[in-house]
Every structure is written in structure tokens, then in C-alpha cells.
Coordinates of C-alpha atoms and ligand atoms in Angstrom, one line a residue:
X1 CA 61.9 -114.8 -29.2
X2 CA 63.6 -112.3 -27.2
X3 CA 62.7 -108.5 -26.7
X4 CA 66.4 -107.7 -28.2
X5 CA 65.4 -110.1 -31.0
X6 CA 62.5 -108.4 -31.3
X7 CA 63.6 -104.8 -31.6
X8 CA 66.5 -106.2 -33.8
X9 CA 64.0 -108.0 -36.3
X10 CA 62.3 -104.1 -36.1
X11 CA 65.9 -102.4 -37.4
X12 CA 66.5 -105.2 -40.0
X13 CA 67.0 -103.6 -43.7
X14 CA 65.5 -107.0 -45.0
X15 CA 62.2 -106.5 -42.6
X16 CA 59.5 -105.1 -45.0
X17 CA 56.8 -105.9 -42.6
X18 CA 54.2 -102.6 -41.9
X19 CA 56.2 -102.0 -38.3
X20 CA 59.8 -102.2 -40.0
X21 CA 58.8 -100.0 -43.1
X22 CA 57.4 -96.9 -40.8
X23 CA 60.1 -96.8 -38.5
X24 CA 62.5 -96.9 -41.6
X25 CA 60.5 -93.6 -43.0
X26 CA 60.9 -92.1 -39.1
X27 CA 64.4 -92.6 -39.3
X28 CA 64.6 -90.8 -42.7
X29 CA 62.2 -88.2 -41.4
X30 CA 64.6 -87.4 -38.4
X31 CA 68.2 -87.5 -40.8
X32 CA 66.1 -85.0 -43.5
X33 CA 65.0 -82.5 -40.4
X34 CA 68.4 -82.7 -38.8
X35 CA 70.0 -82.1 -42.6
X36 CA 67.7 -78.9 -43.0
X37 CA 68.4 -77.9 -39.3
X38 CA 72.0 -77.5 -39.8
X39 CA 71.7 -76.2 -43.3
X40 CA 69.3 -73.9 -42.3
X41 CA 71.7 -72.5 -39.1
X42 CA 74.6 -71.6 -41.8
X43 CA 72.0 -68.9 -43.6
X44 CA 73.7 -65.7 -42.3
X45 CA 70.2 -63.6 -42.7
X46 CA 68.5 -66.0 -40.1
X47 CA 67.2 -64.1 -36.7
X48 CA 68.6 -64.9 -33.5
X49 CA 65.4 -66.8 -32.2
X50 CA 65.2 -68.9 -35.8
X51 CA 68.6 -69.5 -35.3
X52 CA 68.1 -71.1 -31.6
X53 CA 65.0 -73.1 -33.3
X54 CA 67.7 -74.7 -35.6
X55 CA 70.0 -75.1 -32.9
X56 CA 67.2 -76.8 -30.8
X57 CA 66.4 -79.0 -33.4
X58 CA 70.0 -80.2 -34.5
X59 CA 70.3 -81.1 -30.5
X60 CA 66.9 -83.1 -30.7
X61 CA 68.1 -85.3 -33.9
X62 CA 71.4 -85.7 -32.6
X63 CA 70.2 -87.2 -29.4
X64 CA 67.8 -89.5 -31.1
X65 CA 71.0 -90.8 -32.8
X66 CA 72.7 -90.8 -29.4
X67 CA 69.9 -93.6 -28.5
X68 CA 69.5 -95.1 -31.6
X69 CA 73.6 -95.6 -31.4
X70 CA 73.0 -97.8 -28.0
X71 CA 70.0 -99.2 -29.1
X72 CA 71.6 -100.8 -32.4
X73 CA 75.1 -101.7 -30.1
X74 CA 72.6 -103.3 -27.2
X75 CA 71.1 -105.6 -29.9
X76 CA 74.2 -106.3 -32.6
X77 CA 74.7 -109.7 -31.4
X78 CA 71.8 -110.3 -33.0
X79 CA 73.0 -109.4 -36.3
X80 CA 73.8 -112.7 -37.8
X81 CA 77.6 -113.3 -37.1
X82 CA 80.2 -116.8 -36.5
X83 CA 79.3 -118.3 -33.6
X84 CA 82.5 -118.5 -32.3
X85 CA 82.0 -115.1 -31.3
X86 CA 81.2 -114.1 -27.5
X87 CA 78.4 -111.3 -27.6
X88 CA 80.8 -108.5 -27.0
X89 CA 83.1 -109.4 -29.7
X90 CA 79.4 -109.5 -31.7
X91 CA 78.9 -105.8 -30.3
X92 CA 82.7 -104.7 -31.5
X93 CA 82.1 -106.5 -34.9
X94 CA 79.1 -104.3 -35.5
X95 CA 80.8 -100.9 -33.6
X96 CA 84.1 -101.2 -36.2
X97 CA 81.5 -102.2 -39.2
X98 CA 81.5 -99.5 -41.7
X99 CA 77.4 -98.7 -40.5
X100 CA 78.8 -98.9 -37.0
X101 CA 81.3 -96.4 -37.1
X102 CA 79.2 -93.7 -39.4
X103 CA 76.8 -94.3 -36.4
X104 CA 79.0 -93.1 -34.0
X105 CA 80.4 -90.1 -36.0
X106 CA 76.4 -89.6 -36.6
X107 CA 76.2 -89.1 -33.0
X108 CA 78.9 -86.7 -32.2
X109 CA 77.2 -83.5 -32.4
X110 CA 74.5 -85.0 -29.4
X111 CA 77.5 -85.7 -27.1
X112 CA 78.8 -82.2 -27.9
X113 CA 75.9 -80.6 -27.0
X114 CA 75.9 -82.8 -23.6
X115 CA 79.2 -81.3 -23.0
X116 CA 78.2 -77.9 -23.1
X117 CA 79.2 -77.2 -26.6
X118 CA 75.8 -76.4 -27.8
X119 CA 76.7 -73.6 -29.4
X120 CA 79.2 -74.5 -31.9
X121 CA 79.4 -72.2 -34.6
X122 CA 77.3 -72.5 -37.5
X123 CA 80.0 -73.2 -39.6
X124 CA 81.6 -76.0 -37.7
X125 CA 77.9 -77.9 -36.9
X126 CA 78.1 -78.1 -41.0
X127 CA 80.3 -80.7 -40.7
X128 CA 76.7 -83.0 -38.8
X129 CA 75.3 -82.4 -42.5
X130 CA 77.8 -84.5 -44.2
X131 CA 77.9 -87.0 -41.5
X132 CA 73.9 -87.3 -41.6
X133 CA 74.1 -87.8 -45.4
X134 CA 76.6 -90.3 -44.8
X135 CA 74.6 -91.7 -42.7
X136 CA 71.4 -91.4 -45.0
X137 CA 73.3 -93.0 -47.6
X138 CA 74.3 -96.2 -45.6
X139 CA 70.7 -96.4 -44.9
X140 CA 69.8 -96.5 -48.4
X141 CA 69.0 -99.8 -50.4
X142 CA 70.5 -98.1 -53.5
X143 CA 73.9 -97.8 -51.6
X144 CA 73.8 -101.3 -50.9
X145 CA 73.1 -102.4 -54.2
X146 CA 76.1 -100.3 -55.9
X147 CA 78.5 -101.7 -53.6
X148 CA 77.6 -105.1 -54.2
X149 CA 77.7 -104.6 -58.3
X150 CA 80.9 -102.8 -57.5
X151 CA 82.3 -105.9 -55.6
X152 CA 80.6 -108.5 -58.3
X153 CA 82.5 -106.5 -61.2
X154 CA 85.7 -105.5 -59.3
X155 CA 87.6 -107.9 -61.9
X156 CA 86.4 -106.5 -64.6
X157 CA 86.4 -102.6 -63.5
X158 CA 90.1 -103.7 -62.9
X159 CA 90.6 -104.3 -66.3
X160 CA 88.9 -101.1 -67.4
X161 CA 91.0 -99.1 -64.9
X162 CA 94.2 -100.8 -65.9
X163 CA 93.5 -100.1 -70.0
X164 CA 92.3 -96.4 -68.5
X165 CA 95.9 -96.2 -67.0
X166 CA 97.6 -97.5 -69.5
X167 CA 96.3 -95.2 -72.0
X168 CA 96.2 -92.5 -70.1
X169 CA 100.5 -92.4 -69.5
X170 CA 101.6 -93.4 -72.7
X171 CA 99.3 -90.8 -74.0
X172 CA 100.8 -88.0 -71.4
X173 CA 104.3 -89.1 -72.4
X174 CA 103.7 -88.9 -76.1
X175 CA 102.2 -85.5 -76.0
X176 CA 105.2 -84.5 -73.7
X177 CA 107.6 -85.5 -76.7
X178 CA 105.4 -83.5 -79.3
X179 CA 104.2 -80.8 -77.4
X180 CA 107.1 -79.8 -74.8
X181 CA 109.2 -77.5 -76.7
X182 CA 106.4 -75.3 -78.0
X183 CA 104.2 -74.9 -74.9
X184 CA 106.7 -75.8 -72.3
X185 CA 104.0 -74.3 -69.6
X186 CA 101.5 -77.3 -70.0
X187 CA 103.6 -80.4 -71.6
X188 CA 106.9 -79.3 -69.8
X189 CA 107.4 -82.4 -67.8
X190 CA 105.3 -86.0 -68.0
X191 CA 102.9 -85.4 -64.5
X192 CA 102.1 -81.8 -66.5
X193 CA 100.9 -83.3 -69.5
X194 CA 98.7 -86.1 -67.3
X195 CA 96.0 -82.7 -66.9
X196 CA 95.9 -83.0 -70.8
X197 CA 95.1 -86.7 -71.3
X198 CA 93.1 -86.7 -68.4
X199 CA 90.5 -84.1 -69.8
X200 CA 90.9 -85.4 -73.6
X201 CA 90.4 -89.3 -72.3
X202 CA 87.4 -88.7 -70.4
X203 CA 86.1 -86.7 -73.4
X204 CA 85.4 -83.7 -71.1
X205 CA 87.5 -81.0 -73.4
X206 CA 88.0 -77.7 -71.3
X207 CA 89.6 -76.5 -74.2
X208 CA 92.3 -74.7 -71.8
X209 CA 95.0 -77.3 -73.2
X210 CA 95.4 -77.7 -76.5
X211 CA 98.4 -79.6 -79.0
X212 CA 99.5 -77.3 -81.2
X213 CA 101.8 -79.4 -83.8
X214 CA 99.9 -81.5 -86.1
X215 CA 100.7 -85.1 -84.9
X216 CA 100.3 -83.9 -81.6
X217 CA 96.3 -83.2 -82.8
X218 CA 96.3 -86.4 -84.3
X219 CA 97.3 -87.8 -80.9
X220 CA 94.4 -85.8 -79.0
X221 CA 91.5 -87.8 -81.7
X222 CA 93.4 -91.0 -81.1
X223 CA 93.1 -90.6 -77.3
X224 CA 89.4 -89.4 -77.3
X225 CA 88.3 -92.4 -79.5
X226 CA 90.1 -94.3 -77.0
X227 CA 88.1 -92.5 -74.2
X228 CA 84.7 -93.5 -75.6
X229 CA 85.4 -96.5 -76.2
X230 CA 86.6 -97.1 -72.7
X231 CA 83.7 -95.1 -70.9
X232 CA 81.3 -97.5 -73.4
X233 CA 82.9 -100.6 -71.8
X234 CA 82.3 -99.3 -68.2
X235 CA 78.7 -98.0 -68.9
X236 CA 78.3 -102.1 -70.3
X237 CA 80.3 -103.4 -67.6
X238 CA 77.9 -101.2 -64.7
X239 CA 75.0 -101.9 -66.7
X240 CA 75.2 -105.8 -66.8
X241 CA 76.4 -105.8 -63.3
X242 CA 73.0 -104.0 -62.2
X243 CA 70.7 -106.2 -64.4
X244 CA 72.6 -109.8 -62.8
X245 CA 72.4 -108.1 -59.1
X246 CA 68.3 -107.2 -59.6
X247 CA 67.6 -110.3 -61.3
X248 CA 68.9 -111.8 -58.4
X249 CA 67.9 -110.5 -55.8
X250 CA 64.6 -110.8 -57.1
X251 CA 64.7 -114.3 -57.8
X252 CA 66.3 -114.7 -53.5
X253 CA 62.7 -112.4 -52.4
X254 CA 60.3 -114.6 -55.2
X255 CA 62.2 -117.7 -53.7
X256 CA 61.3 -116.9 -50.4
X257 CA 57.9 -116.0 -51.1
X258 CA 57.4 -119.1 -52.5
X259 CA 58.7 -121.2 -49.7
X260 CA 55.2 -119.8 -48.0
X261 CA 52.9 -120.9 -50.2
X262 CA 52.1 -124.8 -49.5
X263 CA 51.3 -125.7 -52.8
X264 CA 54.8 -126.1 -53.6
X265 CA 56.5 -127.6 -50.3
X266 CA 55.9 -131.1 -52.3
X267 CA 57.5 -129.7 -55.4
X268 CA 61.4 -130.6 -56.2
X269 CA 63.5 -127.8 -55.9
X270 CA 64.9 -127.5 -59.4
X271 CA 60.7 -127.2 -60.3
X272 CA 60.6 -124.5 -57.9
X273 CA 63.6 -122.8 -59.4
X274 CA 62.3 -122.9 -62.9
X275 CA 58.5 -121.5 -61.6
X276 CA 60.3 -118.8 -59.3
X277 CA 62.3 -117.0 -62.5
X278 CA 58.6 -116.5 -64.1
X279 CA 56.5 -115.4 -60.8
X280 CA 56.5 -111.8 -59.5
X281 CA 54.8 -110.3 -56.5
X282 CA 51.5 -108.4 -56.4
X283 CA 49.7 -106.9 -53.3
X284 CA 46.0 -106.2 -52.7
X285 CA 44.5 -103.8 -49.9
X286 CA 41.5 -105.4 -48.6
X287 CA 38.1 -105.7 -50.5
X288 CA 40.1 -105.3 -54.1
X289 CA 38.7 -107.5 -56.6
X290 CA 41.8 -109.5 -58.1
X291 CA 39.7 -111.5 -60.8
X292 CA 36.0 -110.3 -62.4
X293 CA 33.9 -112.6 -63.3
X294 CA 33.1 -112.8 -67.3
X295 CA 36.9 -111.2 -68.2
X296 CA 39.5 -113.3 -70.1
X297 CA 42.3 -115.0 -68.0
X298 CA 45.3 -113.1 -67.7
X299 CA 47.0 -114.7 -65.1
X300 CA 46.6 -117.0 -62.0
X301 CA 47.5 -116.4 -58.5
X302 CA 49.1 -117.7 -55.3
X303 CA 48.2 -116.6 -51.7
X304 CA 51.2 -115.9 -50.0
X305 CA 49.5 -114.4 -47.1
X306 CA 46.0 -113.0 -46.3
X307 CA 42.5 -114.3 -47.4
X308 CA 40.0 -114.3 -50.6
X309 CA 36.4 -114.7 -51.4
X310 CA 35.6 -116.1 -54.1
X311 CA 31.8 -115.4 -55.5
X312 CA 30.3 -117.9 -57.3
X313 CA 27.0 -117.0 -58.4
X314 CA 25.2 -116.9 -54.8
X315 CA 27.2 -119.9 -53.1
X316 CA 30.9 -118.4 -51.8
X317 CA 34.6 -120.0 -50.7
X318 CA 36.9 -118.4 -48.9
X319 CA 40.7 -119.2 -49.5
X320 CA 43.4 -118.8 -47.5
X321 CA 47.0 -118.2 -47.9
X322 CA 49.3 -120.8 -49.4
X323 CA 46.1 -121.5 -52.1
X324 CA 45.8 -120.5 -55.6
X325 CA 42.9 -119.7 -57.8
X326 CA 42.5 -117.9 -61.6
X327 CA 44.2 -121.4 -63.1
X328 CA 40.5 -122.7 -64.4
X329 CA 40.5 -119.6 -66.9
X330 CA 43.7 -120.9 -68.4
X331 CA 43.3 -124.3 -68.3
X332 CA 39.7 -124.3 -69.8
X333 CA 40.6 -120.9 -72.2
X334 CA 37.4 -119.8 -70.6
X335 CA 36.6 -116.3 -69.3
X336 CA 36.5 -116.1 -65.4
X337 CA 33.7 -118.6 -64.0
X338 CA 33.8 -116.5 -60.8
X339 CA 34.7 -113.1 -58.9
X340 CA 37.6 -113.4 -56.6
X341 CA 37.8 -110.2 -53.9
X342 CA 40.6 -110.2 -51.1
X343 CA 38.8 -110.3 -47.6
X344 CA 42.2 -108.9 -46.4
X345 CA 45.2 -107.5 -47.4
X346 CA 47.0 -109.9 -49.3
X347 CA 50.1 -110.8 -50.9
X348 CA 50.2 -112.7 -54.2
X349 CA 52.9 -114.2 -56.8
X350 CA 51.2 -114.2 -60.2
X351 CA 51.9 -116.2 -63.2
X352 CA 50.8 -114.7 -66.3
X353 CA 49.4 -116.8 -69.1
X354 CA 52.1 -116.8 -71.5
X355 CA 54.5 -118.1 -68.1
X356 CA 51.5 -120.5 -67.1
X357 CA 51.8 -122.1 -70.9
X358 CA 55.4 -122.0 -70.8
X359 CA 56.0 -123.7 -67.4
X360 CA 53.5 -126.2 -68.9
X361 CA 55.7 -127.7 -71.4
X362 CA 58.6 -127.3 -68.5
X363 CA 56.8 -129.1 -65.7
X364 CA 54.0 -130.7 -66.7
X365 CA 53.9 -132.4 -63.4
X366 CA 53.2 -129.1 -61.6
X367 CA 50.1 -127.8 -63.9
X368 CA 48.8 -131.6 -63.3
X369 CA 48.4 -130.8 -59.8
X370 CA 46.9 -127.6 -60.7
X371 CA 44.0 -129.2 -62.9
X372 CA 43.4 -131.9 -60.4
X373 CA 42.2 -129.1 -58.0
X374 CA 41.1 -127.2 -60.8
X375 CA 38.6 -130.4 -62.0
X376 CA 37.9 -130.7 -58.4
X377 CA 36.0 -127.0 -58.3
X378 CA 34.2 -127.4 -61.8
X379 CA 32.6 -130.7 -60.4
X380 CA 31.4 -128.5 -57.0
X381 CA 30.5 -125.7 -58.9
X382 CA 28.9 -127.7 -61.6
X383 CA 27.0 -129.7 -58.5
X384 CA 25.8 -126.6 -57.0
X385 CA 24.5 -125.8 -60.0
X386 CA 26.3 -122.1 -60.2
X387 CA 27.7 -122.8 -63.6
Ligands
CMP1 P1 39.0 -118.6 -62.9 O1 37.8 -119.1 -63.5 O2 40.2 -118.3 -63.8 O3 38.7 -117.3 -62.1 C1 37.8 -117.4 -60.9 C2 38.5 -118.4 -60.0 O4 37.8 -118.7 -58.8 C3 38.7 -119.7 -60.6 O5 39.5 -119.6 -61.7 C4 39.2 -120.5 -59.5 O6 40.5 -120.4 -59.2 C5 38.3 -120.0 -58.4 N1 37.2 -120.9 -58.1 C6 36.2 -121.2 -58.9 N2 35.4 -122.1 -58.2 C7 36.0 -122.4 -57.0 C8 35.6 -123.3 -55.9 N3 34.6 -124.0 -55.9 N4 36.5 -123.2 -54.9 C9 37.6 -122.5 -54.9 N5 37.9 -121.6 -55.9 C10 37.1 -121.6 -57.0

């Protein structure tokens, strides 16, 4: 691999590796100070020197985004992209990419103070703090995820918005009819009366318009039960939209675990599929004890990285990623026949017992393979004489 695949692999969101993680919480580190900074320059009861201090600082963040800017433009054509694509036209994909250009208005305030303008006004530096939030924000897995359940739903948000609009006018217009003669001020003209149906639709109710004639009230508790109703349907609509894009994403980082663990490179993929929708991932620091000897059995494990010991009686076996152990508990309904402690840290998919039974009668082909090994340890350990 190259050093600018390197670094890139470094920046990359979907890195969670140790190096990735902490220089994700140093860049988040740098965006808060530089927020506070600039916040901190607008108090008007700040001294001179404090003031300088903040100054100082907003410079110091801004020129770390100054580098990071070049840095992330030096290694964009790594950023997965068609190939047809010459590595400049890679750099200017990235630069106009809406990351790429918050980047660069991100960086603004360092090439201001590198042309002397240093010290900008308080006030006008403010304008940094909405930039770094931006910038925060596109940083932020949440973001990411709201966009993409945004995008997933946009037909049926469209929907919602049209029924919003179309509820929304005629109620304006009908209010207009009713209501212009005696408050000619608020329901004078159609646009006037929108304010109205707005603030009744949305259920918000400022109170500061209000129908006077009867049928015009009538109107107003049509058009809020309208407004619930529609503000239900988004809240479902958002809702279910989150729920499919978690579920999914989960199942893409479980798949990808289990593509690690050898056990199941001989398995079909449509086994895999139905094992991966009932695994989740658990992590252990090193010398945790996963499984105690003597307790019921809860669940059984797969190594997707890092090492175990397992303590039978006086005789030990160490097991390395891609294995599994904790299966013997469930397959015998026996308590634990050993202690299992992680000689590393380690990550794990577990399947709990309820899963184990239910991917049983699902793929009975895949538990077979799990008591063959599973007969194979009873017969050591039985040998041995640990039992
Ligand atoms: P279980 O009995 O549920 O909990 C302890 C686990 O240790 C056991 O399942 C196996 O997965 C594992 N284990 C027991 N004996 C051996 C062995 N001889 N080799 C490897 N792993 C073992």
C-alpha cells in the first residue's frame, strides 16, 4: 500500500481501527476549541490579553484546517471514485463534494490571518463558528445517517409535503372567504391568511390569529386534526425510515465481520445471510473472562480477531481468531465445562441461545459442523481426563 493510501485509510469515516478512532476525537477536539475560541472572542467583558489568547487560538485551529484541507485534497483520489477518472479530476470530484467545499470555507479564517487580517473583528470571526459547526456536522455519523433516511424516504416525504400543501392552501383560501371582511388586517388577501393555516396546521397555536365567525372556527378544528394527522404520518414515515437504515447498516458491519471468521468461508451465502440477521458484535479488553466455568450457556462466540484461553481444569487451549467456543453448553444443555479468558483484546459476534436454537431448525447443516468440533473437544477433554 502506498503512504497516501495509508494516511487516506487513517481519514476514512468507515475506519474504526484504534489509529482512525483517536484522530477522529483530535479532530473534534480542534473544531470544539476553535468553536469556544471564536465564541469566547464575541464576550464584550473579555480583557485585551484574553482576547489575544482567543485570537491566537482561532489562528492555530484555522491553520490545522489549512493542512488538513491539503492533506485530504493530496489523498482524494483515493477516495473510491470511476475509474475513468484521471487523479486530478479525482482531486476536483472531492474539492466540489459537499465535504470538500465546507472544507475549504472551514479554512478561510487561516488564509485571512496569513494575509494579515488577523484581527478581524470579533463580530465578523463569528461567522468561523457556523462554518466549524458545519463542518462538525459533516463530520458526524448522525448527519450521515439522516441524509441517507431522507434520500430512502424522499417519495414518501413527497407525499406528505404535497398533502401538507394541499391542505395548507385550500385551508388559507377558505379562511380568506370566511374571515376577510371582519378582520381584513389578517385574512385580507390569500398569502395573508397562509400565516393562519401555517400556525393552526402545524398545531403550534400563537393565538395572535384567530377566526372569528363560527364556520370559520369550525374550519381552524378541521385544519388542526388535519395537522396531527399529518405530523403523525411524518413521525411514522421518519421513524421507519431510521429503523430500515440501522437494521441495515448493521446487517453490512455484522456481514463484514463475518466474512473474517473462517468458520463460515465454506458456508453458502444465503446461510450466511440468515446467521448474520441474528449475530451482534461484542468486544473484550484483554484478560476478561467471556465464559465461567459452572454458569448456564447463554450464548456462544466467534473470534473475529484476537486470542482466548481456555481453562480446562489444569490442561489449557488457546484459540485464535476465526474460532468459536461456548457452543458445548448449548448443545449438551450443560453448564460451562470450562473458563474461557481473552489473552488479548478481542472482537467477538455472539449468538445467543434462543438465535443458536432458532438457526438450528434454519440450517441444520451449520450447527452440524458446530457439534462435529464440539464432539471433537468432549472426546480430548474426556481423554485428558479434565471432565
Ligand atoms: P462451553 O462448555 O459452553 O463453555 C466453555 C467452552 O470452552 C466450551 O463450550 C468450548 O467452546 C470450549 N472448550 C472446551 N473444551 C475445549 C477444547 N478441548 N478445545 C477448545 N475449546 C474447548
Amino acid at each position: 500500500m502506498t503512504r497516501r493510501a495509508d494516511i487516506y485509510r487513517l481519514f476514512n469515516p468507515s475506519n474504526h481501527e484504534s489509529g482512525a478512532n483517536r484522530l477522529r476525537f483530535f479532530e473534534v477536539l480542534v473544531n470544539l476549541i476553535g468553536i469556544v475560541s471564536v465564541s469566547a472572542g464575541t464576550l464584550h467583558e473579555m480583557s485585551t490579553s484574553a482576547r489575544s489568547l482567543a485570537a491566537l487560538v482561532t489562528g492555530i485551529v484555522a491553520s490545522l484546517f489549512l493542512a488538513e484541507y491539503l492533506l485530504r485534497l493530496w489523498f482524494a483520489p483515493e477516495i473510491p471514485h470511476p475509474s475513468t477518472l484521471t487523479t486530478a479530476q479525482a482531486r476536483l470530484r472531492w474539492a466540489l463534494s459537499p465535504t470538500g467545499v465546507i472544507d475549504l470555507l472551514a479554512m478561510i479564517p487561516a488564509l485571512a490571518v496569513a494575509s494579515g487580517e488577523a484581527r478581524l473583528g470579533a463580530e465578523s470571526a463569528s461567522v468561523f463558528v457556523l462554518l466549524w459547526v458545519l463542518k462538525l456536522a459533516t463530520g458526524a455519523p448522525g448527519v450521515a445517517l439522516i441524509a441517507r433516511v431522507l434520500h430512502n424516504q424522499r417519495s414518501a416525504l413527497g407525499a406528505v409535503a404535497a398533502l401538507f400543501a394541499i391542505v395548507l392552501f385550500s385551508s388559507a383560501t377558505i379562511a380568506h372567504w370566511l374571515e376577510a371582511e371582519t378582520q381584513p388586517q389578517f385574512f385580507g388577501s390569500i398569502p395573508s391568511s397562509l400565516w393562519w393555516a401555517v400556525v393552526t396546521l402545524t398545531t403550534t397555536g400563537y393565538g395572535d390569529v384567530v377566526p372569528q365567525s363560527p364556520v370559520g372556527r369550525l374550519l381552524g378544528g378541521v385544519v388542526m386534526l388535519f395537522g396531527i394527522s399529518v405530523l403523525a404520518l411524518l413521525a411514522g414515515i421518519l421513524a421507519n425510515g431510521f429503523a430500515d437504515e440501522v437494521r441495515r447498516r448493521e446487517f453490512i458491519r455484522i456481514w463484514d465481520l463475518v466474512a473474517k471468521v473462517h468458520f463460515f468461508s465454506n458456508v453458502g451465502a444465503i446461510a450466511v445471510a440468515d446467521i448474520v440477521g441474528q449475530l451482534r458484535s461484542r468486544s473484550f479488553s484483554a484478560g476478561q473472562t467471556v465464559i465461567s466455568k459452572g454458569e448456564a450457556g447463554d450464548a456462544m462466540y466467534f473470534l473475529v480477531s484476537g486470542s482466548v484461553r481456555v481453562q480446562i481444569g489444569a490442561r489449557t487451549e488457546i484459540l485464535h481468531e476465526g474460532a468459536f467456543f461456548g457452543e458445548m453448553a448449548l448443545l449438551e444443555r450443560k453448564p460451562r465445562s470450562a473458563d474461557v479468558v481473552t489473552l488479548t483484546p478481542c472482537t467477538t459476534l455472539v449468538l445467543d441461545v434462543a438465535d443458536f436454537y432458532r438457526l438450528a431448525g434454519m440450517q441444520p447443516g451449520l450447527i452440524a459442523a458446530i457439534e462435529v468440533e464440539a464432539k471433537r473437544r468432549r472426546a480430548k477433554d474426556n481423554e485428558s481426563g479434565t471432565q
